[in-house]
mmCIF file of C-alpha atoms and ligand atoms in Angstrom:
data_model
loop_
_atom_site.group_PDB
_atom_site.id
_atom_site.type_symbol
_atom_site.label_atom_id
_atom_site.label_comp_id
_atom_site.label_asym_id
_atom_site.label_seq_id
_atom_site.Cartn_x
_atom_site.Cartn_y
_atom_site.Cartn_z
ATOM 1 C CA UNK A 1 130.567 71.211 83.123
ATOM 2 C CA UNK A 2 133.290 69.513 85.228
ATOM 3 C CA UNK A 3 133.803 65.353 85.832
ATOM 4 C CA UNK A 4 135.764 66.812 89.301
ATOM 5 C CA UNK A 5 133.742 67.049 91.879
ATOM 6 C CA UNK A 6 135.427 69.778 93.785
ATOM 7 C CA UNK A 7 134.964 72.085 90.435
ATOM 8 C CA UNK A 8 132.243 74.258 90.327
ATOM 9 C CA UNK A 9 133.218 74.883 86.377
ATOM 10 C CA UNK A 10 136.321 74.754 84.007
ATOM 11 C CA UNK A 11 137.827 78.424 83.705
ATOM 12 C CA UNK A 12 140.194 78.161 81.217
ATOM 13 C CA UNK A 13 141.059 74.948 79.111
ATOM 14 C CA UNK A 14 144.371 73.477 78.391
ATOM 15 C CA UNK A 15 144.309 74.896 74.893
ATOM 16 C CA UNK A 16 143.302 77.919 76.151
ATOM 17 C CA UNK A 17 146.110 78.370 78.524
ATOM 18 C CA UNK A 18 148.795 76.691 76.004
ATOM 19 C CA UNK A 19 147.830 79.394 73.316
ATOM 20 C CA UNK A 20 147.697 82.522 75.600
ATOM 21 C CA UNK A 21 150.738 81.053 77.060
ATOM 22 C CA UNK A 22 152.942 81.236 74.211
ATOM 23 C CA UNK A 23 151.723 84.715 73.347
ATOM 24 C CA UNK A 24 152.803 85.909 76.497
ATOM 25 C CA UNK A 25 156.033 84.058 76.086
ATOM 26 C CA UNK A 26 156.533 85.976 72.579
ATOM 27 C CA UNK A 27 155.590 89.425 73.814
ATOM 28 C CA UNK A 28 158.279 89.174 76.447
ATOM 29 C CA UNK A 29 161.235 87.215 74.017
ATOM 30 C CA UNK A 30 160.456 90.962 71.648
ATOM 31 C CA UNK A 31 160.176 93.238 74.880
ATOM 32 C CA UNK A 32 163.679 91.519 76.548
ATOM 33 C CA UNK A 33 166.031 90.872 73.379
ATOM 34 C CA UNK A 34 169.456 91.591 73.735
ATOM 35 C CA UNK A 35 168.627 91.819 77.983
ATOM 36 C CA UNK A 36 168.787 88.467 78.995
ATOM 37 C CA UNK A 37 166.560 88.546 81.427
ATOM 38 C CA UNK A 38 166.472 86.744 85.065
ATOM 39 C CA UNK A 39 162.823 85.047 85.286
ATOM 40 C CA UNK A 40 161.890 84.603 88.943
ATOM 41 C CA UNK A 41 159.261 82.466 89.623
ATOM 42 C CA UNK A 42 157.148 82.137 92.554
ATOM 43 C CA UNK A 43 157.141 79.191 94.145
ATOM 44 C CA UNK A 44 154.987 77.055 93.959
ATOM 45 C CA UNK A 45 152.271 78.253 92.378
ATOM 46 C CA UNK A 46 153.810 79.009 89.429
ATOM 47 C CA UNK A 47 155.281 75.618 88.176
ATOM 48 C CA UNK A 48 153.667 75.070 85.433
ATOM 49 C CA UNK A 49 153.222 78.253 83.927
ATOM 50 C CA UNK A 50 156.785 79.345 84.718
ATOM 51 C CA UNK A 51 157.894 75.952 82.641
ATOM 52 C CA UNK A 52 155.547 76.351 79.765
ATOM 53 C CA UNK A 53 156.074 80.264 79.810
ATOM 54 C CA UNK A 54 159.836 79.178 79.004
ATOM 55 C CA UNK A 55 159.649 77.048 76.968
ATOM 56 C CA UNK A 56 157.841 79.998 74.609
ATOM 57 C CA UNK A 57 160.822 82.205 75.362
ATOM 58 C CA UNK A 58 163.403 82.264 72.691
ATOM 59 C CA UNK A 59 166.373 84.659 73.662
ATOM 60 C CA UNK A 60 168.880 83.979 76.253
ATOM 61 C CA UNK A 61 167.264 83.837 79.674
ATOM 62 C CA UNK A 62 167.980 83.042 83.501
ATOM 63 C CA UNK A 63 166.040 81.451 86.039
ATOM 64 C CA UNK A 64 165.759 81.281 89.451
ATOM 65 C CA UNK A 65 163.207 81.151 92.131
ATOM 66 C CA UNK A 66 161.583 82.140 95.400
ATOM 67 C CA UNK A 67 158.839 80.963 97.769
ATOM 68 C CA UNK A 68 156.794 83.195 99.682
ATOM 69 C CA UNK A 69 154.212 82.469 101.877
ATOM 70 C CA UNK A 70 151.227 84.414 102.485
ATOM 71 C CA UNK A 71 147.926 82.418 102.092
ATOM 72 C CA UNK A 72 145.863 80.199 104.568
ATOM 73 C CA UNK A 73 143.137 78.279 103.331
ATOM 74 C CA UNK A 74 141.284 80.285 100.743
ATOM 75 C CA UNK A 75 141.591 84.035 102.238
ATOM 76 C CA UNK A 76 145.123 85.908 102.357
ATOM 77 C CA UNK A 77 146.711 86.423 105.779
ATOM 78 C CA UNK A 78 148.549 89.747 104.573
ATOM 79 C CA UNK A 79 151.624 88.335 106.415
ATOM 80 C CA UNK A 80 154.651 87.703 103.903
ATOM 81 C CA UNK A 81 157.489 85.173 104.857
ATOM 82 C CA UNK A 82 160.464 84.481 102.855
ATOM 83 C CA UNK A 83 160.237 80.638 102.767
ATOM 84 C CA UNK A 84 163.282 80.120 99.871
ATOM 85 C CA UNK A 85 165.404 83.384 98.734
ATOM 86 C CA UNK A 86 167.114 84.000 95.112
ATOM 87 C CA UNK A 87 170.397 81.899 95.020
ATOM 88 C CA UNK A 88 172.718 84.730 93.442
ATOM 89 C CA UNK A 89 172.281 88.803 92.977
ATOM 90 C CA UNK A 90 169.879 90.429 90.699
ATOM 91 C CA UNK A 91 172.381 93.443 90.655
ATOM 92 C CA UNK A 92 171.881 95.157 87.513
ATOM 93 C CA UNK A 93 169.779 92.294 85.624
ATOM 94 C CA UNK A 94 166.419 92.565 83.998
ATOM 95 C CA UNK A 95 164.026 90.840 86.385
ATOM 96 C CA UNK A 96 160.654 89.226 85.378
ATOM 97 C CA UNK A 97 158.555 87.977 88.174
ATOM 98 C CA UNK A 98 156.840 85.061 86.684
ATOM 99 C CA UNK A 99 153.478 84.670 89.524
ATOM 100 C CA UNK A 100 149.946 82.242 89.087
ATOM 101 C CA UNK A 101 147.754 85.199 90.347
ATOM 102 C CA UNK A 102 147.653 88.514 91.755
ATOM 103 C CA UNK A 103 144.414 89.178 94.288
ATOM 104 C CA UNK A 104 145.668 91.608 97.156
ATOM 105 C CA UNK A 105 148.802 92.017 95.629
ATOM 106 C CA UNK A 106 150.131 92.392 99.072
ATOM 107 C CA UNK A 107 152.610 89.471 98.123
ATOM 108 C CA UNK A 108 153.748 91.282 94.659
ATOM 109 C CA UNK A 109 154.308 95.039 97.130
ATOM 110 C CA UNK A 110 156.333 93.066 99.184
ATOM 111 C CA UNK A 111 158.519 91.439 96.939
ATOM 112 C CA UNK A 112 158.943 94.658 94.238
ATOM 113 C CA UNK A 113 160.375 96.603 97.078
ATOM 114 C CA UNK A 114 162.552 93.651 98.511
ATOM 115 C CA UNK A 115 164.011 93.179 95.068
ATOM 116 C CA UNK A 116 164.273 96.846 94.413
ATOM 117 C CA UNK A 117 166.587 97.160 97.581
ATOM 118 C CA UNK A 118 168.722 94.810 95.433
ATOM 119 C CA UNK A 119 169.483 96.957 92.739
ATOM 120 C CA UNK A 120 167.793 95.159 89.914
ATOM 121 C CA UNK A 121 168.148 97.280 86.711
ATOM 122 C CA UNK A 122 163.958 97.009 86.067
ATOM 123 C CA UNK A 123 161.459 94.647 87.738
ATOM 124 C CA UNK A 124 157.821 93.649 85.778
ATOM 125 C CA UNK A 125 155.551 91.082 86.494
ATOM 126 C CA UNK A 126 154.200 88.481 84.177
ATOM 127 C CA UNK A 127 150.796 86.655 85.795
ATOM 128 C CA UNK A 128 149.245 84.424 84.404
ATOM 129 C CA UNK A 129 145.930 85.460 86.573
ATOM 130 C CA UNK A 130 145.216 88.908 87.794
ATOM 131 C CA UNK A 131 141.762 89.465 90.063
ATOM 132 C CA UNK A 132 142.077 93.503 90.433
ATOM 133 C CA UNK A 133 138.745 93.635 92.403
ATOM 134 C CA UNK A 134 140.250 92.159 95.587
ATOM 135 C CA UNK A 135 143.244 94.787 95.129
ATOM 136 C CA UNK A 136 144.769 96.547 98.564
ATOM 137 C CA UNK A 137 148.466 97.340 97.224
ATOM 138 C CA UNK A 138 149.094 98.886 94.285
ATOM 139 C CA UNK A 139 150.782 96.588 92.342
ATOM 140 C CA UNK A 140 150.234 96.744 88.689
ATOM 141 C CA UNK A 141 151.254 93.912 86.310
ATOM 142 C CA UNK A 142 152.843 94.576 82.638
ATOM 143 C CA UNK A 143 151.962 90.911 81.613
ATOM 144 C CA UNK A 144 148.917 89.188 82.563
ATOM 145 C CA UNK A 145 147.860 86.277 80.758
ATOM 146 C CA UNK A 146 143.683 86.307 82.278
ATOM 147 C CA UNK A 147 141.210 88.891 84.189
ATOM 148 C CA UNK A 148 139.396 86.919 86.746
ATOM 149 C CA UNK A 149 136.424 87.445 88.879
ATOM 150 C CA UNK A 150 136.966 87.227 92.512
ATOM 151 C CA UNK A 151 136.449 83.551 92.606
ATOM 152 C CA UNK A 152 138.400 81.421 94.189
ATOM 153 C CA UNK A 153 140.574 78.810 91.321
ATOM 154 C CA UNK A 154 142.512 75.815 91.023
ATOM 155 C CA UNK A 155 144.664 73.817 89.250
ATOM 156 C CA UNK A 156 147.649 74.354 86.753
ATOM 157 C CA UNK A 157 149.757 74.485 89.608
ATOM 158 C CA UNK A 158 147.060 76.387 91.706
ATOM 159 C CA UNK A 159 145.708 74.799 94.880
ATOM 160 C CA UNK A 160 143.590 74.713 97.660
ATOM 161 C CA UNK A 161 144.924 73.354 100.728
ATOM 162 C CA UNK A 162 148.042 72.171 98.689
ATOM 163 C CA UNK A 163 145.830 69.415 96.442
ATOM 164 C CA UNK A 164 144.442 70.211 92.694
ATOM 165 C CA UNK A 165 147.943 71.897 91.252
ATOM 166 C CA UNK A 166 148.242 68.749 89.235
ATOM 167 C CA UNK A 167 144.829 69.620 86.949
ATOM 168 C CA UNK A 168 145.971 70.617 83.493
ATOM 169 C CA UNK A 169 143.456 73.187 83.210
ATOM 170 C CA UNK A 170 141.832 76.332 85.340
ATOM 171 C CA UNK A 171 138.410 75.830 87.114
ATOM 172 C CA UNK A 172 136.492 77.831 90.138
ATOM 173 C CA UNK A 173 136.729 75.370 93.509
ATOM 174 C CA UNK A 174 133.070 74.385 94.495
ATOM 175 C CA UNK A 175 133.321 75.650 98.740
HETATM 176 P P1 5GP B 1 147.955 88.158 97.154
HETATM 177 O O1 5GP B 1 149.095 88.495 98.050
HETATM 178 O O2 5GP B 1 148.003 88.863 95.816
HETATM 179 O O3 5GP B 1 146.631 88.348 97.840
HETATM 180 O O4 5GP B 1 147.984 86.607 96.923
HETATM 181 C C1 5GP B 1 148.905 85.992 96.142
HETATM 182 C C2 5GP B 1 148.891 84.497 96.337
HETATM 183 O O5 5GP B 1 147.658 84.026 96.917
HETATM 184 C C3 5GP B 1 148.954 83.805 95.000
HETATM 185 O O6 5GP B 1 150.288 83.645 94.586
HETATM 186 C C4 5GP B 1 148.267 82.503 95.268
HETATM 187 O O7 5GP B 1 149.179 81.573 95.793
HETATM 188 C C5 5GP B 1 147.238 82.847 96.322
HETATM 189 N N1 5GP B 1 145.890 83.040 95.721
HETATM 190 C C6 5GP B 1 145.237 84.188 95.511
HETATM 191 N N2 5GP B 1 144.043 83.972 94.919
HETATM 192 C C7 5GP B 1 143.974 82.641 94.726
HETATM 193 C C8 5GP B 1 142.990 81.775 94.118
HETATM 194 O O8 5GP B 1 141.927 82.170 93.615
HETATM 195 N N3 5GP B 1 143.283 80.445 94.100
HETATM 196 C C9 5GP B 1 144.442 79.940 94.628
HETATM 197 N N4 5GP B 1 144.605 78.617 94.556
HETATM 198 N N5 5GP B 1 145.381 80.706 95.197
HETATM 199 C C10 5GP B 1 145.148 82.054 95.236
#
């Protein structure tokens, strides 16, 4: 199935992510127009689905970007740090958190209220993973680009231990 050897099996192909991708990128450029909207994207996991995301969004648009930290190894610590904070205020804007994957969603429940405090005029979430079953906040995603099992994935800017986020496609890591 896989020519990596730390792959147990390919998830989700490079097509497959360029096509859902731009959908998601279209849904939000009709949801947004006229709001120009401040993308925030999660750092790091979301590089390359924040920049290929964007590059499918066609109305006026900010960016900026955060990094939290919250995950050891392959199993969540529950403990949220802000590593990197938003350069200017989200006062009033349209905010779209642009996040590789939801599991706890302990992260996401930290980082809706912090940005709430801040007066943003709305807040969503665009994923481009979502696991509900591991679930212990209630964080609920508008756009969500895959359902996943609770398996633990790589690549497309998704790592383990910091290595694999340079695969161009989705796979579940062989333990
Ligand atoms: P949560 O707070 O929702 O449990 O975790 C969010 C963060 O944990 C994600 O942004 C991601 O960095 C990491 N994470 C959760 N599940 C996975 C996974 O299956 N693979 C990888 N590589 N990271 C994950």
């Amino acid at each position: 199935m896989s020519d990596m050897p730390v792959l147990q099996r390919v998830l989700f192909s490079q097509e497959q992510l360029a096509h859902r991708v731009a959908e998601l990128g279209r849904e939000i450029s009709a949801d947004y127009k006229g709001k120009e909207p401040l993308f925030v994207g999660i750092l790091r996991g979301c590089i390359m689905f924040y920049a290929d995301l964007l590059r499918n969004v066609s109305i006026d648009c900010k960016m900026d970007f955060m990094c939290l930290s919250s995950y050891c190894g392959t199993s969540s610590t529950g403990e949220v740090r802000t590593m990197l904070d938003l350069r200017e205020s989200i006062q009033g804007r349209h905010v779209v958190i642009v996040e590789d994957i939801v599991d706890t969603g302990l992260t996401l429940d930290y980082l809706m209220q912090n940005l709430k405090n801040r007066g943003a005029a709305s807040i969503e979430i665009c994923c481009l993973l979502d696991k509900p079953c591991n679930r212990k906040a209630q964080v609920h995603p508008k756009y969500v680009g895959f359902t996943v099992e609770n398996e633990f994935v790589i690549g497309y800017g998704l790592d383990y231990n910091e290595l694999y986020r340079n695969l161009p496609y989705i796979g579940v890591f062989k333990k």
